[in-house]
Amino acid sequence: METRYLRLKLKTLSEATTWLPERVGMSSDPGLQKNTNTSACQTGLIHYRIVEDLPKIRADATQELIHLLQFLQSGKQLSDSDAVWHLSGLAIMLDDLSMFEEAEIISAQVVPIARRLASNKEPNGDLLLAVSLDSLAKAKNEVGHCEDALVASQESVKIYRGLIDENPQTFPSGFIISLIGLSVGYHNLGRYEEAIKIAEEAVNTSRRHVNANPRDLIPALGIAIGNMAFMISNVGRHEDALTYSREAKDIFRRLLKNGQKYFSPYLAFYLSASSFTLTKLGQHGEALEASKESVKIYRKLIKYGPIDSYFYQVFPLYTMACCHYKMDQCDKALPMVEESLSQGRHPVNPELDQYNKARFLDLRALCLSNMGRHQEAVEVGKEVLEIVRLLDERRPAVYGQVVSEYLLHQSRALYGKGDNESAKLAVQESIDRYRVLAKDNPVKFNTELKKGLTHLSDVLLATGNQAEANKIWQEALQL
């Protein structure tokens, strides 16, 4: 799971509502003024954009690019440090507008400039390099270049550690975001334990330093806590994940009550995260209430345009549909699934796009099967398995468990249809996969293995193989 934020380290800002010309020291006329204020380099300030100002962000990002090009075409010189500031700010804005490929191109151009500053021991050169690497890692993750993203995040975190070792009295808040980015990088490659270790460091570090810089570190703490919730939920620690997601939700709710409305996307996300975890724990009523509030916020956000729309449209709708499904309200779940399918397209990351499509289709198949429309469910399930098997070939550490889950779902649909032999084959493959997964993570996968064994016992009984069914049933009871 990745959180969305706008992180600008261009100038010291007193208000997050101060927009791009003031951020980069631009005049109102074409051309750029030199930005000589580098005090932000020493503190690593974090700032967040206001969702309602989407038209302003888009206009400012366009204006920044035009001014930068005009400046360069005039033959004037732009210092390396100014180039890093301007281009990094532009890349982050483009990323926030879901223009991920453009953000990646610009970030890739910034890193060599920042690396030269660092190697020449220029003032704040190391920090500039860390900032540019974080921007590059974020863009790389968005377009699906996860291996490259991890390398960039690892280098950024290493630089921050060195800066803190050299001057323990100065704590750059950007270090927290860098740690979060590194944990996401590990997660995207299926390295879940490493992801959790780094996520936990981000939380603990934020807690230690939050009182020294609450303006920047309270939001950073909220993001770190929410990230931790996602990471541990992914390995089956749902009770702990619920505690973390509720804390993150409470942090952003307090920020909103204090008038900081630009944190509403974070509240929406962590409400959905809480809902998802509550569903896993069987607390469907509370899950549905959290999901409803999340979707209500989402409905308001999308009125202002496509900023973050992919991220914030998909998750709230999906979690609310899951709540309805778990409460046997498939007539309410299906419309939300269809809405998710119509809006959940990722602009440049086909892998993530296909995975989300598979998730929505799987939920559609589950609803159809629950409504007795087993033949339709089986056909949808076939499409789901085609998608996730291809993903599994590329990243088995990430998608192996997904294939196992969806095989079990397909087996149940086949069983409901009366095709017991096909159901048996599907569930047996699911069980074989879960046995392997449970060896490494019994906390998470023994429960899923038990579900598969229980279902296989039912299938065997339906085929008249009572002795084998009893044997499988006994194995399930021991888990």
Short mmCIF file of C-alpha atoms in Angstrom, two decimals:
data_model
loop_
_atom_site.label_atom_id
_atom_site.label_comp_id
_atom_site.label_asym_id
_atom_site.label_seq_id
_atom_site.Cartn_x
_atom_site.Cartn_y
_atom_site.Cartn_z
CA MET A 1 0.00 0.00 0.00
CA GLU A 2 1.70 3.84 -1.02
CA THR A 3 0.57 7.09 0.79
CA ARG A 4 0.22 10.26 -1.35
CA TYR A 5 1.87 13.50 -0.26
CA LEU A 6 3.39 16.63 -1.73
CA ARG A 7 6.83 17.19 -0.29
CA LEU A 8 8.49 20.47 -1.26
CA LYS A 9 11.88 21.55 0.09
CA LEU A 10 12.30 24.68 -1.99
CA LYS A 11 12.16 27.53 0.52
CA THR A 12 11.16 28.09 4.12
CA LEU A 13 7.37 28.58 3.97
CA SER A 14 5.13 29.98 6.68
CA GLU A 15 1.90 28.70 5.14
CA ALA A 16 1.14 25.64 3.03
CA THR A 17 -1.19 27.81 0.95
CA THR A 18 1.77 29.74 -0.51
CA TRP A 19 2.03 28.46 -4.06
CA LEU A 20 4.73 27.88 -6.61
CA PRO A 21 6.01 31.35 -7.58
CA GLU A 22 6.81 32.09 -3.94
CA ARG A 23 8.11 28.56 -3.38
CA VAL A 24 10.85 28.83 -5.97
CA GLY A 25 11.50 32.54 -5.81
CA MET A 26 9.91 33.19 -9.23
CA SER A 27 8.84 36.63 -10.36
CA SER A 28 5.42 37.16 -11.85
CA ASP A 29 7.09 37.87 -15.20
CA PRO A 30 8.64 35.21 -17.46
CA GLY A 31 12.05 34.21 -16.22
CA LEU A 32 13.40 33.04 -12.89
CA GLN A 33 14.88 34.86 -9.98
CA LYS A 34 17.72 33.26 -8.14
CA ASN A 35 16.70 31.41 -5.06
CA THR A 36 19.31 32.26 -2.47
CA ASN A 37 17.35 31.05 0.54
CA THR A 38 18.66 27.59 1.42
CA SER A 39 17.65 27.52 5.07
CA ALA A 40 15.15 24.79 4.27
CA CYS A 41 18.09 22.56 3.41
CA GLN A 42 18.98 22.37 7.07
CA THR A 43 15.51 21.42 8.26
CA GLY A 44 13.99 19.41 5.41
CA LEU A 45 10.52 20.95 5.74
CA ILE A 46 7.53 18.94 4.56
CA HIS A 47 4.53 20.69 3.03
CA TYR A 48 1.19 19.38 1.79
CA ARG A 49 -0.98 20.57 -1.04
CA ILE A 50 -4.62 21.54 -0.75
CA VAL A 51 -6.81 19.30 -2.86
CA GLU A 52 -9.30 22.04 -3.60
CA ASP A 53 -6.55 24.04 -5.32
CA LEU A 54 -6.06 21.53 -8.14
CA PRO A 55 -6.55 24.15 -10.90
CA LYS A 56 -3.97 26.37 -9.18
CA ILE A 57 -1.49 23.49 -8.85
CA ARG A 58 -1.88 22.58 -12.51
CA ALA A 59 -1.47 26.20 -13.59
CA ASP A 60 1.56 26.67 -11.37
CA ALA A 61 3.23 23.48 -12.58
CA THR A 62 2.70 24.61 -16.18
CA GLN A 63 3.94 28.10 -15.40
CA GLU A 64 7.03 26.74 -13.67
CA LEU A 65 7.94 24.63 -16.68
CA ILE A 66 7.39 27.53 -19.12
CA HIS A 67 9.42 29.93 -17.00
CA LEU A 68 12.22 27.42 -16.60
CA LEU A 69 12.41 26.78 -20.33
CA GLN A 70 12.30 30.50 -21.10
CA PHE A 71 15.08 31.12 -18.64
CA LEU A 72 17.30 28.42 -20.12
CA GLN A 73 16.56 29.49 -23.69
CA SER A 74 17.61 33.04 -22.84
CA GLY A 75 21.15 31.81 -22.41
CA LYS A 76 21.31 32.72 -18.75
CA GLN A 77 23.02 30.42 -16.30
CA LEU A 78 21.10 28.51 -13.66
CA SER A 79 23.18 27.27 -10.75
CA ASP A 80 23.21 23.55 -10.05
CA SER A 81 21.58 24.02 -6.65
CA ASP A 82 18.82 26.17 -8.13
CA ALA A 83 18.30 23.61 -10.88
CA VAL A 84 17.81 20.88 -8.28
CA TRP A 85 15.30 23.01 -6.36
CA HIS A 86 13.29 24.03 -9.40
CA LEU A 87 13.25 20.67 -11.15
CA SER A 88 12.58 18.69 -7.98
CA GLY A 89 9.63 20.89 -7.17
CA LEU A 90 8.30 20.53 -10.69
CA ALA A 91 8.72 16.72 -10.64
CA ILE A 92 6.82 16.44 -7.37
CA MET A 93 3.97 18.56 -8.69
CA LEU A 94 3.77 16.47 -11.86
CA ASP A 95 3.72 13.30 -9.76
CA ASP A 96 0.92 14.74 -7.66
CA LEU A 97 -1.02 15.37 -10.86
CA SER A 98 -0.57 11.68 -11.84
CA MET A 99 1.88 12.67 -14.60
CA PHE A 100 4.21 9.92 -13.46
CA GLU A 101 6.27 9.40 -16.60
CA GLU A 102 7.06 13.11 -16.82
CA ALA A 103 7.99 13.15 -13.13
CA GLU A 104 10.32 10.18 -13.65
CA ILE A 105 12.08 11.86 -16.60
CA ILE A 106 12.67 15.09 -14.69
CA SER A 107 13.75 13.32 -11.48
CA ALA A 108 16.24 11.23 -13.44
CA GLN A 109 17.76 14.45 -14.78
CA VAL A 110 17.98 16.03 -11.33
CA VAL A 111 19.86 13.21 -9.58
CA PRO A 112 23.14 13.57 -11.57
CA ILE A 113 23.16 17.32 -10.85
CA ALA A 114 22.63 16.71 -7.14
CA ARG A 115 25.23 13.95 -7.15
CA ARG A 116 27.77 16.38 -8.61
CA LEU A 117 26.97 18.89 -5.86
CA ALA A 118 27.45 16.23 -3.20
CA SER A 119 30.73 14.94 -4.66
CA ASN A 120 32.07 18.51 -4.83
CA LYS A 121 31.19 19.04 -1.16
CA GLU A 122 28.91 21.94 -2.01
CA PRO A 123 26.80 23.34 0.87
CA ASN A 124 23.82 21.08 1.46
CA GLY A 125 24.90 18.90 -1.44
CA ASP A 126 24.26 15.65 0.41
CA LEU A 127 20.78 16.74 1.44
CA LEU A 128 19.98 17.83 -2.11
CA LEU A 129 21.05 14.40 -3.34
CA ALA A 130 18.89 12.63 -0.75
CA VAL A 131 15.87 14.76 -1.69
CA SER A 132 16.34 14.12 -5.42
CA LEU A 133 16.76 10.38 -4.84
CA ASP A 134 13.50 10.29 -2.86
CA SER A 135 11.71 12.01 -5.73
CA LEU A 136 13.20 9.57 -8.21
CA ALA A 137 12.26 6.55 -6.07
CA LYS A 138 8.67 7.75 -5.78
CA ALA A 139 8.37 8.26 -9.53
CA LYS A 140 10.01 4.89 -10.25
CA ASN A 141 7.56 3.11 -7.96
CA GLU A 142 4.62 4.80 -9.66
CA VAL A 143 5.64 3.61 -13.12
CA GLY A 144 6.42 0.08 -11.89
CA HIS A 145 10.23 0.21 -11.90
CA CYS A 146 10.35 -1.15 -8.37
CA GLU A 147 13.92 -2.48 -8.39
CA ASP A 148 15.31 0.90 -9.44
CA ALA A 149 13.09 2.62 -6.88
CA LEU A 150 14.51 0.48 -4.09
CA VAL A 151 18.10 1.30 -5.05
CA ALA A 152 17.32 5.03 -4.99
CA SER A 153 15.56 4.79 -1.61
CA GLN A 154 18.40 2.81 -0.08
CA GLU A 155 20.91 5.45 -1.12
CA SER A 156 18.73 8.28 0.17
CA VAL A 157 18.32 6.67 3.59
CA LYS A 158 22.07 6.03 3.76
CA ILE A 159 22.75 9.71 3.08
CA TYR A 160 20.29 10.84 5.75
CA ARG A 161 21.85 8.49 8.29
CA GLY A 162 25.24 10.02 7.55
CA LEU A 163 23.91 13.57 7.94
CA ILE A 164 22.36 12.72 11.30
CA ASP A 165 25.56 11.01 12.48
CA GLU A 166 27.57 14.10 11.56
CA ASN A 167 25.20 16.48 13.32
CA PRO A 168 22.91 14.72 15.82
CA GLN A 169 21.46 18.07 16.92
CA THR A 170 19.90 18.66 13.50
CA PHE A 171 17.17 16.24 12.49
CA PRO A 172 15.94 16.51 8.88
CA SER A 173 12.27 15.61 8.82
CA GLY A 174 12.73 14.36 5.27
CA PHE A 175 14.44 11.33 6.80
CA ILE A 176 11.03 10.01 7.92
CA ILE A 177 9.61 10.23 4.40
CA SER A 178 12.76 8.60 3.07
CA LEU A 179 12.33 5.68 5.50
CA ILE A 180 8.69 5.31 4.49
CA GLY A 181 9.73 5.26 0.84
CA LEU A 182 12.29 2.56 1.57
CA SER A 183 9.72 0.39 3.36
CA VAL A 184 7.37 0.76 0.40
CA GLY A 185 10.22 -0.22 -1.91
CA TYR A 186 10.85 -3.44 0.02
CA HIS A 187 7.14 -4.20 0.13
CA ASN A 188 6.71 -3.74 -3.61
CA LEU A 189 9.32 -6.45 -4.17
CA GLY A 190 7.76 -8.88 -1.68
CA ARG A 191 10.45 -8.34 0.97
CA TYR A 192 7.88 -7.92 3.72
CA GLU A 193 9.96 -8.43 6.85
CA GLU A 194 12.49 -5.84 5.72
CA ALA A 195 9.61 -3.50 4.90
CA ILE A 196 8.19 -3.89 8.41
CA LYS A 197 11.58 -3.30 10.05
CA ILE A 198 12.07 0.00 8.21
CA ALA A 199 8.43 1.04 8.73
CA GLU A 200 8.84 0.48 12.46
CA GLU A 201 12.00 2.59 12.47
CA ALA A 202 10.09 5.40 10.78
CA VAL A 203 7.38 5.28 13.47
CA ASN A 204 9.81 5.14 16.39
CA THR A 205 12.01 7.90 14.98
CA SER A 206 8.98 10.14 14.40
CA ARG A 207 7.76 9.61 17.96
CA ARG A 208 11.18 10.53 19.40
CA HIS A 209 11.47 13.79 17.46
CA VAL A 210 7.88 14.94 17.02
CA ASN A 211 7.94 17.50 19.84
CA ALA A 212 10.99 19.24 18.36
CA ASN A 213 9.18 20.04 15.11
CA PRO A 214 5.46 19.29 15.46
CA ARG A 215 4.43 21.30 12.39
CA ASP A 216 6.26 18.93 10.06
CA LEU A 217 6.60 15.79 12.13
CA ILE A 218 2.99 15.32 13.29
CA PRO A 219 1.88 14.72 9.67
CA ALA A 220 5.01 12.65 9.04
CA LEU A 221 4.21 10.60 12.14
CA GLY A 222 0.68 10.02 10.88
CA ILE A 223 1.96 8.80 7.53
CA ALA A 224 4.56 6.59 9.21
CA ILE A 225 1.97 5.02 11.52
CA GLY A 226 -0.42 4.42 8.63
CA ASN A 227 2.36 2.86 6.61
CA MET A 228 3.17 0.56 9.52
CA ALA A 229 -0.47 -0.51 9.71
CA PHE A 230 -0.44 -1.47 6.06
CA MET A 231 2.82 -3.40 6.33
CA ILE A 232 1.84 -5.56 9.30
CA SER A 233 -1.69 -6.16 8.02
CA ASN A 234 -0.13 -7.62 4.90
CA VAL A 235 1.49 -10.38 6.99
CA GLY A 236 -1.67 -11.18 8.92
CA ARG A 237 -1.16 -9.06 12.06
CA HIS A 238 -4.61 -7.51 11.77
CA GLU A 239 -5.20 -6.66 15.45
CA ASP A 240 -1.95 -4.68 15.64
CA ALA A 241 -2.65 -3.13 12.24
CA LEU A 242 -6.04 -1.90 13.44
CA THR A 243 -4.42 -0.14 16.40
CA TYR A 244 -1.97 1.64 14.11
CA SER A 245 -4.53 2.58 11.46
CA ARG A 246 -6.86 4.03 14.11
CA GLU A 247 -4.01 6.12 15.50
CA ALA A 248 -3.16 7.43 12.02
CA LYS A 249 -6.83 8.20 11.39
CA ASP A 250 -7.06 10.09 14.69
CA ILE A 251 -3.96 12.17 13.89
CA PHE A 252 -5.36 13.37 10.58
CA ARG A 253 -8.82 13.93 12.05
CA ARG A 254 -7.25 16.24 14.65
CA LEU A 255 -5.32 18.09 11.95
CA LEU A 256 -8.54 18.60 10.02
CA LYS A 257 -10.32 19.89 13.12
CA ASN A 258 -7.50 22.41 13.47
CA GLY A 259 -8.47 23.81 10.08
CA GLN A 260 -5.87 22.02 7.97
CA LYS A 261 -8.30 20.76 5.33
CA TYR A 262 -5.54 19.64 2.98
CA PHE A 263 -5.16 16.48 5.08
CA SER A 264 -8.59 15.17 4.08
CA PRO A 265 -7.13 12.64 1.56
CA TYR A 266 -5.10 11.06 4.34
CA LEU A 267 -8.12 10.76 6.60
CA ALA A 268 -10.04 9.14 3.74
CA PHE A 269 -7.27 6.63 3.15
CA TYR A 270 -6.81 5.64 6.79
CA LEU A 271 -10.54 5.32 7.30
CA SER A 272 -10.48 2.84 4.41
CA ALA A 273 -7.46 1.10 5.89
CA SER A 274 -9.28 0.74 9.22
CA SER A 275 -12.35 -0.56 7.40
CA PHE A 276 -10.31 -3.15 5.51
CA THR A 277 -8.67 -4.42 8.70
CA LEU A 278 -11.99 -4.47 10.60
CA THR A 279 -13.43 -6.59 7.80
CA LYS A 280 -10.55 -9.04 8.19
CA LEU A 281 -11.39 -9.23 11.91
CA GLY A 282 -15.08 -9.82 11.26
CA GLN A 283 -16.21 -6.45 12.66
CA HIS A 284 -18.32 -5.66 9.62
CA GLY A 285 -20.65 -3.04 11.09
CA GLU A 286 -17.85 -0.76 12.28
CA ALA A 287 -15.98 -1.45 9.04
CA LEU A 288 -18.95 -0.27 6.99
CA GLU A 289 -19.29 2.98 8.97
CA ALA A 290 -15.60 3.81 8.48
CA SER A 291 -15.87 2.98 4.81
CA LYS A 292 -18.94 5.17 4.33
CA GLU A 293 -17.12 8.16 5.80
CA SER A 294 -14.12 7.47 3.57
CA VAL A 295 -16.25 7.29 0.42
CA LYS A 296 -18.05 10.50 1.42
CA ILE A 297 -14.70 12.31 1.58
CA TYR A 298 -13.66 10.73 -1.71
CA ARG A 299 -16.86 11.90 -3.41
CA LYS A 300 -16.00 15.44 -2.38
CA LEU A 301 -12.37 15.19 -3.48
CA ILE A 302 -13.05 14.07 -7.03
CA LYS A 303 -15.15 17.18 -7.67
CA TYR A 304 -11.88 19.06 -7.92
CA GLY A 305 -10.40 16.93 -10.68
CA PRO A 306 -8.04 14.01 -11.20
CA ILE A 307 -5.42 14.86 -8.59
CA ASP A 308 -4.73 11.65 -6.68
CA SER A 309 -7.99 10.35 -8.14
CA TYR A 310 -6.62 6.93 -9.03
CA PHE A 311 -5.33 6.36 -5.54
CA TYR A 312 -8.30 7.75 -3.65
CA GLN A 313 -11.03 6.44 -5.92
CA VAL A 314 -9.91 2.83 -5.91
CA PHE A 315 -9.32 2.02 -2.26
CA PRO A 316 -12.43 3.56 -0.60
CA LEU A 317 -14.80 2.07 -3.17
CA TYR A 318 -13.16 -1.34 -2.97
CA THR A 319 -13.23 -1.48 0.84
CA MET A 320 -16.86 -0.40 0.97
CA ALA A 321 -17.77 -3.05 -1.60
CA CYS A 322 -15.94 -5.62 0.55
CA CYS A 323 -17.97 -4.54 3.58
CA HIS A 324 -21.24 -5.02 1.74
CA TYR A 325 -20.11 -8.41 0.43
CA LYS A 326 -19.14 -9.62 3.89
CA MET A 327 -22.55 -8.53 5.19
CA ASP A 328 -24.32 -10.50 2.41
CA GLN A 329 -25.37 -7.27 0.70
CA CYS A 330 -24.12 -8.20 -2.76
CA ASP A 331 -26.79 -6.07 -4.42
CA LYS A 332 -25.05 -3.05 -2.87
CA ALA A 333 -21.52 -4.36 -3.40
CA LEU A 334 -21.80 -5.00 -7.14
CA PRO A 335 -22.51 -1.38 -8.17
CA MET A 336 -19.44 -0.24 -6.24
CA VAL A 337 -17.34 -2.94 -7.90
CA GLU A 338 -18.52 -1.75 -11.30
CA GLU A 339 -17.71 1.85 -10.38
CA SER A 340 -14.24 0.80 -9.26
CA LEU A 341 -13.66 -1.06 -12.52
CA SER A 342 -14.71 1.97 -14.53
CA GLN A 343 -12.40 4.37 -12.68
CA GLY A 344 -9.50 2.31 -11.38
CA ARG A 345 -7.11 2.63 -14.32
CA HIS A 346 -3.52 3.50 -13.55
CA PRO A 347 -2.13 5.90 -16.17
CA VAL A 348 1.34 4.37 -16.62
CA ASN A 349 1.77 1.31 -14.39
CA PRO A 350 0.27 -1.69 -16.21
CA GLU A 351 1.24 -4.13 -13.46
CA LEU A 352 -0.66 -2.22 -10.78
CA ASP A 353 -3.48 -1.63 -13.22
CA GLN A 354 -3.84 -5.35 -13.90
CA TYR A 355 -3.61 -6.27 -10.23
CA ASN A 356 -6.39 -3.88 -9.28
CA LYS A 357 -8.49 -5.08 -12.19
CA ALA A 358 -8.06 -8.65 -10.91
CA ARG A 359 -9.09 -7.60 -7.38
CA PHE A 360 -12.27 -5.92 -8.57
CA LEU A 361 -13.15 -8.79 -10.89
CA ASP A 362 -12.56 -11.29 -8.10
CA LEU A 363 -14.94 -9.39 -5.85
CA ARG A 364 -17.47 -9.33 -8.69
CA ALA A 365 -17.13 -13.12 -9.03
CA LEU A 366 -17.59 -13.60 -5.27
CA CYS A 367 -20.77 -11.51 -5.34
CA LEU A 368 -22.14 -13.38 -8.35
CA SER A 369 -21.43 -16.71 -6.72
CA ASN A 370 -23.06 -15.57 -3.48
CA MET A 371 -26.15 -14.64 -5.48
CA GLY A 372 -26.31 -18.13 -7.02
CA ARG A 373 -25.00 -16.98 -10.41
CA HIS A 374 -22.23 -19.56 -10.39
CA GLN A 375 -21.70 -19.89 -14.14
CA GLU A 376 -21.13 -16.15 -14.46
CA ALA A 377 -18.82 -16.26 -11.45
CA VAL A 378 -16.75 -19.05 -13.02
CA GLU A 379 -16.30 -17.10 -16.25
CA VAL A 380 -15.18 -14.01 -14.36
CA GLY A 381 -12.89 -16.17 -12.23
CA LYS A 382 -11.17 -17.51 -15.33
CA GLU A 383 -10.29 -13.96 -16.36
CA VAL A 384 -9.04 -13.21 -12.87
CA LEU A 385 -6.71 -16.22 -12.82
CA GLU A 386 -5.33 -15.40 -16.25
CA ILE A 387 -4.34 -11.97 -14.99
CA VAL A 388 -2.77 -13.00 -11.69
CA ARG A 389 -0.89 -15.99 -13.13
CA LEU A 390 0.87 -13.61 -15.51
CA LEU A 391 1.69 -11.28 -12.61
CA ASP A 392 2.91 -14.24 -10.57
CA GLU A 393 5.36 -15.17 -13.32
CA ARG A 394 6.99 -11.76 -12.95
CA ARG A 395 6.87 -11.34 -9.15
CA PRO A 396 6.07 -14.62 -7.37
CA ALA A 397 7.06 -13.18 -3.99
CA VAL A 398 4.29 -10.60 -4.35
CA TYR A 399 1.57 -12.38 -6.30
CA GLY A 400 1.96 -16.02 -5.26
CA GLN A 401 -0.42 -15.58 -2.34
CA VAL A 402 -2.89 -13.78 -4.62
CA VAL A 403 -3.01 -16.75 -7.01
CA SER A 404 -3.60 -19.08 -4.04
CA GLU A 405 -6.51 -16.98 -2.78
CA TYR A 406 -8.18 -16.63 -6.16
CA LEU A 407 -7.82 -20.34 -6.92
CA LEU A 408 -9.80 -21.04 -3.76
CA HIS A 409 -12.46 -18.54 -4.80
CA GLN A 410 -12.71 -20.15 -8.23
CA SER A 411 -12.98 -23.60 -6.68
CA ARG A 412 -15.94 -22.47 -4.61
CA ALA A 413 -17.68 -21.08 -7.69
CA LEU A 414 -17.06 -24.33 -9.56
CA TYR A 415 -18.38 -26.29 -6.58
CA GLY A 416 -21.51 -24.14 -6.52
CA LYS A 417 -21.95 -24.79 -10.24
CA GLY A 418 -21.68 -28.55 -9.63
CA ASP A 419 -18.36 -29.06 -11.43
CA ASN A 420 -16.74 -30.93 -8.56
CA GLU A 421 -13.77 -32.32 -10.49
CA SER A 422 -12.67 -28.88 -11.64
CA ALA A 423 -13.32 -27.54 -8.15
CA LYS A 424 -11.08 -30.26 -6.73
CA LEU A 425 -8.21 -29.43 -9.07
CA ALA A 426 -8.42 -25.72 -8.28
CA VAL A 427 -8.53 -26.13 -4.51
CA GLN A 428 -5.73 -28.69 -4.52
CA GLU A 429 -3.46 -26.24 -6.33
CA SER A 430 -4.48 -23.54 -3.87
CA ILE A 431 -3.66 -25.82 -0.91
CA ASP A 432 -0.28 -26.80 -2.36
CA ARG A 433 0.63 -23.16 -2.70
CA TYR A 434 -0.61 -22.31 0.80
CA ARG A 435 1.44 -25.14 2.32
CA VAL A 436 4.60 -23.51 0.96
CA LEU A 437 3.56 -20.04 2.10
CA ALA A 438 2.57 -21.26 5.58
CA LYS A 439 6.06 -22.64 6.20
CA ASP A 440 7.45 -19.07 6.06
CA ASN A 441 4.49 -17.27 7.61
CA PRO A 442 2.19 -19.60 9.59
CA VAL A 443 0.48 -16.67 11.36
CA LYS A 444 -0.96 -15.40 8.11
CA PHE A 445 -1.29 -18.46 5.92
CA ASN A 446 -2.36 -21.25 8.29
CA THR A 447 -5.79 -19.63 8.43
CA GLU A 448 -5.99 -19.59 4.63
CA LEU A 449 -4.68 -23.15 4.45
CA LYS A 450 -7.41 -24.23 6.87
CA LYS A 451 -10.06 -22.62 4.65
CA GLY A 452 -8.71 -24.50 1.65
CA LEU A 453 -8.62 -27.84 3.47
CA THR A 454 -12.16 -27.37 4.77
CA HIS A 455 -13.41 -26.64 1.27
CA LEU A 456 -11.53 -29.62 -0.18
CA SER A 457 -13.22 -31.83 2.41
CA ASP A 458 -16.62 -30.60 1.19
CA VAL A 459 -15.66 -31.26 -2.43
CA LEU A 460 -14.44 -34.76 -1.62
CA LEU A 461 -17.68 -35.54 0.19
CA ALA A 462 -19.63 -34.38 -2.85
CA THR A 463 -17.65 -36.78 -5.02
CA GLY A 464 -18.34 -39.70 -2.64
CA ASN A 465 -14.80 -39.92 -1.20
CA GLN A 466 -15.79 -39.83 2.47
CA ALA A 467 -12.64 -41.43 3.89
CA GLU A 468 -10.35 -38.91 2.23
CA ALA A 469 -12.72 -36.08 3.17
CA ASN A 470 -12.54 -37.08 6.86
CA LYS A 471 -8.75 -37.20 6.69
CA ILE A 472 -8.55 -33.70 5.22
CA TRP A 473 -11.09 -32.44 7.76
CA GLN A 474 -8.96 -33.71 10.64
CA GLU A 475 -5.90 -31.95 9.22
CA ALA A 476 -7.88 -28.71 9.02
CA LEU A 477 -8.98 -29.02 12.66
CA GLN A 478 -5.35 -29.22 13.79
CA LEU A 479 -4.44 -25.85 12.29
#
